CSV table of C-alpha atoms in Angstrom, one decimal:
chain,number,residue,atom,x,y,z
A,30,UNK,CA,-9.5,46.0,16.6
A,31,UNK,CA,-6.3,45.1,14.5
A,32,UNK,CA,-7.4,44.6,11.1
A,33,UNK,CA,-5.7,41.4,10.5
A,34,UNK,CA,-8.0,40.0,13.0
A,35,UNK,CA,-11.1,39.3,11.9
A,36,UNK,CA,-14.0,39.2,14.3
A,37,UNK,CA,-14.7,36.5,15.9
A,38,UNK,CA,-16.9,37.6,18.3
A,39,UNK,CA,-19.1,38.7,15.3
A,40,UNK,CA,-19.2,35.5,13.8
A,41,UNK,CA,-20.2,34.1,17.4
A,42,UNK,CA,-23.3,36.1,17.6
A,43,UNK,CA,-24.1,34.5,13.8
A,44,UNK,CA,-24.2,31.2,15.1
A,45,UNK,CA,-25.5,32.2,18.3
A,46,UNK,CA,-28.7,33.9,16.7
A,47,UNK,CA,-29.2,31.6,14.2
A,48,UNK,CA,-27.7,33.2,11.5
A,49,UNK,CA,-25.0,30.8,10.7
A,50,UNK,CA,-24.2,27.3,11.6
A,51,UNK,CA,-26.4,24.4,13.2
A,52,UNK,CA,-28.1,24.4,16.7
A,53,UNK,CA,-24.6,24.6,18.5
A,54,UNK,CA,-26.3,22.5,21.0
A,55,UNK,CA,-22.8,20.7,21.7
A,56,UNK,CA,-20.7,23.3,21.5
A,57,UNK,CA,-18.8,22.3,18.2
A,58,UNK,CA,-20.0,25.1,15.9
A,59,UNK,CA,-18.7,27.4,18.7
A,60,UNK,CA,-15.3,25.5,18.5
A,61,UNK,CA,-14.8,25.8,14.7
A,62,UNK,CA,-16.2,29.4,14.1
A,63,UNK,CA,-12.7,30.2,16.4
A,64,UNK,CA,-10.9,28.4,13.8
A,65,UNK,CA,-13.2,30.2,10.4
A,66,UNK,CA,-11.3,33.9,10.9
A,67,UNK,CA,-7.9,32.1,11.1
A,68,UNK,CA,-8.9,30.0,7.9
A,69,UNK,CA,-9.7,33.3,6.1
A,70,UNK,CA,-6.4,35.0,7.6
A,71,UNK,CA,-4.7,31.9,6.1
A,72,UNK,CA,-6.5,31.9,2.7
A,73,UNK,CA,-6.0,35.6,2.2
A,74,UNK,CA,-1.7,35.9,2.7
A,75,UNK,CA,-1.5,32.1,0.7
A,76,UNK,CA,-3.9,34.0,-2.2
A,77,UNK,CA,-3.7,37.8,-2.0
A,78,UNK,CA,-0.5,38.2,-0.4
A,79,UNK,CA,0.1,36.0,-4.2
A,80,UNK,CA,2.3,33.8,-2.5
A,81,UNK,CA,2.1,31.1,-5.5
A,82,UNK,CA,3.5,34.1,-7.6
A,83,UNK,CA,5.8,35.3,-5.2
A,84,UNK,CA,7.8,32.0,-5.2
A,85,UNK,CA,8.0,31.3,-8.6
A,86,UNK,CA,9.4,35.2,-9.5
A,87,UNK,CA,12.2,34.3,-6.4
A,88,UNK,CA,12.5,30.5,-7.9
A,89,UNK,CA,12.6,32.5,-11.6
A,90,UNK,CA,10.1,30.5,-12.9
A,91,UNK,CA,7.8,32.5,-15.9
A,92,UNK,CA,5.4,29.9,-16.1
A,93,UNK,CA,1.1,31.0,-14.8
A,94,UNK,CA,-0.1,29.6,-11.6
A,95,UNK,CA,-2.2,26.6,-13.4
A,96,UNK,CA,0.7,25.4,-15.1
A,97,UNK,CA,3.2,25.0,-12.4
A,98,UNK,CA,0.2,23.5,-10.0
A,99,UNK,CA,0.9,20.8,-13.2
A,100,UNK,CA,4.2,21.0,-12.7
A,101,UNK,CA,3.9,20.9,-8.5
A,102,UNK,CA,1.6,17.8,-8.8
A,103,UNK,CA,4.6,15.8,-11.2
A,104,UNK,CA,7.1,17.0,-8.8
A,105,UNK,CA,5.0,15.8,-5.6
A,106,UNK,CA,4.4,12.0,-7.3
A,107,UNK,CA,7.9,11.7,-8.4
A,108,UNK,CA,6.4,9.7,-11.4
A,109,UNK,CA,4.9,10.6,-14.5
A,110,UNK,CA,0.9,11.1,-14.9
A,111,UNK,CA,-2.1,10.9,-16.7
A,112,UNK,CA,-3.9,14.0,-17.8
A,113,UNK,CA,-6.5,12.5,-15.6
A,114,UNK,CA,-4.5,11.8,-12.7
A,115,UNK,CA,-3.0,15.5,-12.8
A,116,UNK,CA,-6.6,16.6,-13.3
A,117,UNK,CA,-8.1,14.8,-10.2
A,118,UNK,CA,-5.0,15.9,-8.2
A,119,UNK,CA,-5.7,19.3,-8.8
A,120,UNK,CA,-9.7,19.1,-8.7
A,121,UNK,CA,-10.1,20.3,-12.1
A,122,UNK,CA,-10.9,19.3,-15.4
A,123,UNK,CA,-9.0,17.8,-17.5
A,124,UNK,CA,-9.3,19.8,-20.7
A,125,UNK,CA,-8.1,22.3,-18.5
A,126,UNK,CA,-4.6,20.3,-17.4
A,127,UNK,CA,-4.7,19.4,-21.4
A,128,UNK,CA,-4.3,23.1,-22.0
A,129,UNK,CA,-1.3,23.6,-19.3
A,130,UNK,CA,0.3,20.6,-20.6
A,131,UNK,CA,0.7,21.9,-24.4
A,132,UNK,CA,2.4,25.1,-23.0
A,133,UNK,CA,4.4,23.3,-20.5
A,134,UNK,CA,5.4,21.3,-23.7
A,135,UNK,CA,5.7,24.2,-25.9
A,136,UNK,CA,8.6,25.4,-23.7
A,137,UNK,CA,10.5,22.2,-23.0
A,138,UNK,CA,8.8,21.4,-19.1
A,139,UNK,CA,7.0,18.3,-19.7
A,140,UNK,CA,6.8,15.4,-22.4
A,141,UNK,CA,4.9,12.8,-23.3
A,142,UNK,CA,5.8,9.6,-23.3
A,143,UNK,CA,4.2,6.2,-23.2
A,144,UNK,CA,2.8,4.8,-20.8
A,145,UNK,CA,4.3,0.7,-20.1
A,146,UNK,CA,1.0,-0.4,-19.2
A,147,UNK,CA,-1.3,0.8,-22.3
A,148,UNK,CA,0.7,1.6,-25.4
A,149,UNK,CA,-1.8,4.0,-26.7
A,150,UNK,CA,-2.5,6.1,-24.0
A,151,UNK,CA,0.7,8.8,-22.9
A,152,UNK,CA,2.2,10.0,-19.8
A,153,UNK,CA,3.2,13.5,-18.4
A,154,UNK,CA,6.6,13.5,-17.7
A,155,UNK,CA,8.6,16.7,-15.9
A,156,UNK,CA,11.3,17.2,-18.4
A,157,UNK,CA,15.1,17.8,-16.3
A,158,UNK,CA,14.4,21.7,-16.7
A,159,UNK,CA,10.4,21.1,-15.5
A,160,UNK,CA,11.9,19.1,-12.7
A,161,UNK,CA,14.5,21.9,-11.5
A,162,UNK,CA,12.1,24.7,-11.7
A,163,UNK,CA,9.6,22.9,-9.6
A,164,UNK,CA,12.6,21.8,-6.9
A,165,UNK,CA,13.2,25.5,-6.7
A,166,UNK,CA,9.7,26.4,-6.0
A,167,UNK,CA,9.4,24.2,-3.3
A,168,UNK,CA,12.6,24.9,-2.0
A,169,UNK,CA,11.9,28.7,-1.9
A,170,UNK,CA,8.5,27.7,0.0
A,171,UNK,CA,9.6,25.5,2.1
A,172,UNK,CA,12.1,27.7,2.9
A,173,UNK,CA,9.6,30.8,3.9
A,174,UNK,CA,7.7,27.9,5.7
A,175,UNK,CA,10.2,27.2,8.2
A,176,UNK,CA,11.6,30.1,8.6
A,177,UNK,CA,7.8,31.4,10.1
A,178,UNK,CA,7.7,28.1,12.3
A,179,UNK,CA,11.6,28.5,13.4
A,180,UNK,CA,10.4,29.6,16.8
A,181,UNK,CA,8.2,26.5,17.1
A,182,UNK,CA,9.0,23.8,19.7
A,183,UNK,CA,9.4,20.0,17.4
A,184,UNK,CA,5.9,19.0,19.1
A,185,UNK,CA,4.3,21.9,17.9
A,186,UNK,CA,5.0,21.9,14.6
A,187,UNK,CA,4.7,17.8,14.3
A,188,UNK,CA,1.2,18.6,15.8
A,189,UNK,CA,0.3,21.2,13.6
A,190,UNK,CA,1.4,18.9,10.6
A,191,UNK,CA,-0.6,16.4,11.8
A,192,UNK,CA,-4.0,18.1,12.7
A,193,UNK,CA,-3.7,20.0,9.7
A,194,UNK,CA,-3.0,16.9,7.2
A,195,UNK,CA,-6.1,15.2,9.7
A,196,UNK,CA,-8.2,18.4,8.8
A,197,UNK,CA,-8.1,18.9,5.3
A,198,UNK,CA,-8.2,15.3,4.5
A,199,UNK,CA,-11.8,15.1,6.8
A,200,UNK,CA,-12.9,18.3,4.8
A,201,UNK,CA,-12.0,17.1,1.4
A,202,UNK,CA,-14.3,14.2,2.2
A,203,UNK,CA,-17.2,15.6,3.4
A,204,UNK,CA,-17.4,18.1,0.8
A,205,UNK,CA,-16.8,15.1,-1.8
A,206,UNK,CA,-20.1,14.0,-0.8
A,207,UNK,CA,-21.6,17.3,-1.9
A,208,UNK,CA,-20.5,16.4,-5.3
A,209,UNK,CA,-22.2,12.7,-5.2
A,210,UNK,CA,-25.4,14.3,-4.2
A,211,UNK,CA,-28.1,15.4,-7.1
A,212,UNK,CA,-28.8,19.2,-7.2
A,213,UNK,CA,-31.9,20.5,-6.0
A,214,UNK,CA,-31.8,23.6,-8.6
């Protein structure tokens, strides 16, 4: 077996036995254990093929990965944020964007500035510099992107777009609802 494959048929068994999933009455758990090695394939070249890293050394960007998700998350709104805003965008906490924030200050990436609708509470705001470095990130992985979808047919790719967006939007939900639950620890 090629080694980038992971085994599905071993995962099948899991659920089949009872080791993994629910009853698989209806067939669904058999549907989306065919999917679970392609999410791991996927997860491991975006993380330990250090894509993120990757990109910003060809973009020439010497900033670390949590500081330019800041700077990703002001270049995807197009506006400037709140530390709390950045926080929840990123799923994180936001002592942990304050942090990012004072470095990407310290070397001339983001400011502060007020924000119009409450005069004592401050934006983040992608300095010109910021903004360039985080247009050349995206346009190095946007670039990588399409290149590995070139052979595509239009349909395919506007239906992978779409089930993908449709997926992790459905999974981000559900697993919000973990977080609105009380622990049983």
């Amino acid at each position: 077996m090629d080694r980038q494959q992971p085994d599905t048929a071993a995962a099948g068994r899991a659920v089949s036995d009872g080791s993994g999933g629910s009853d698989g009455s209806d067939g669904s758990d058999q549907d989306v254990l065919a999917v679970l090695p392609r999410l791991t394939q996927l997860s491991n070249v975006l993380t330990r093929g250090r894509l993120i890293e990757r990109a910003m050394e060809t973009a020439a960007i010497h900033v670390d990965r949590p500081a330019m998700s800041v700077l990703l998350a002001l270049h995807m709104t197009d506006r400037p944020l709140r530390i709390g805003e950045i926080a929840a965008r990123m799923q994180v906490v936001g002592p942990h964007i304050t942090r990012q924030v004072n470095e990407l200050e310290r070397r001339g990436l983001v400011v502060r500035v007020k924000d119009p609708d409450d005069q004592r509470a401050r934006l983040i705001e992608a300095t010109p510099e910021g903004a360039a470095a985080a247009g050349r990130y995206m346009r190095t992985v946007v670039g990588w992107f399409t290149d590995a979808l070139a052979d595509w047919p239009q349909q395919d790719r506007q239906n992978f777009g779409r089930l993908l967006g449709r997926f992790a939007d459905d999974l981000t939900s559900h697993l919000a609802a973990f977080d609105d639950q009380p622990s049983s620890g």
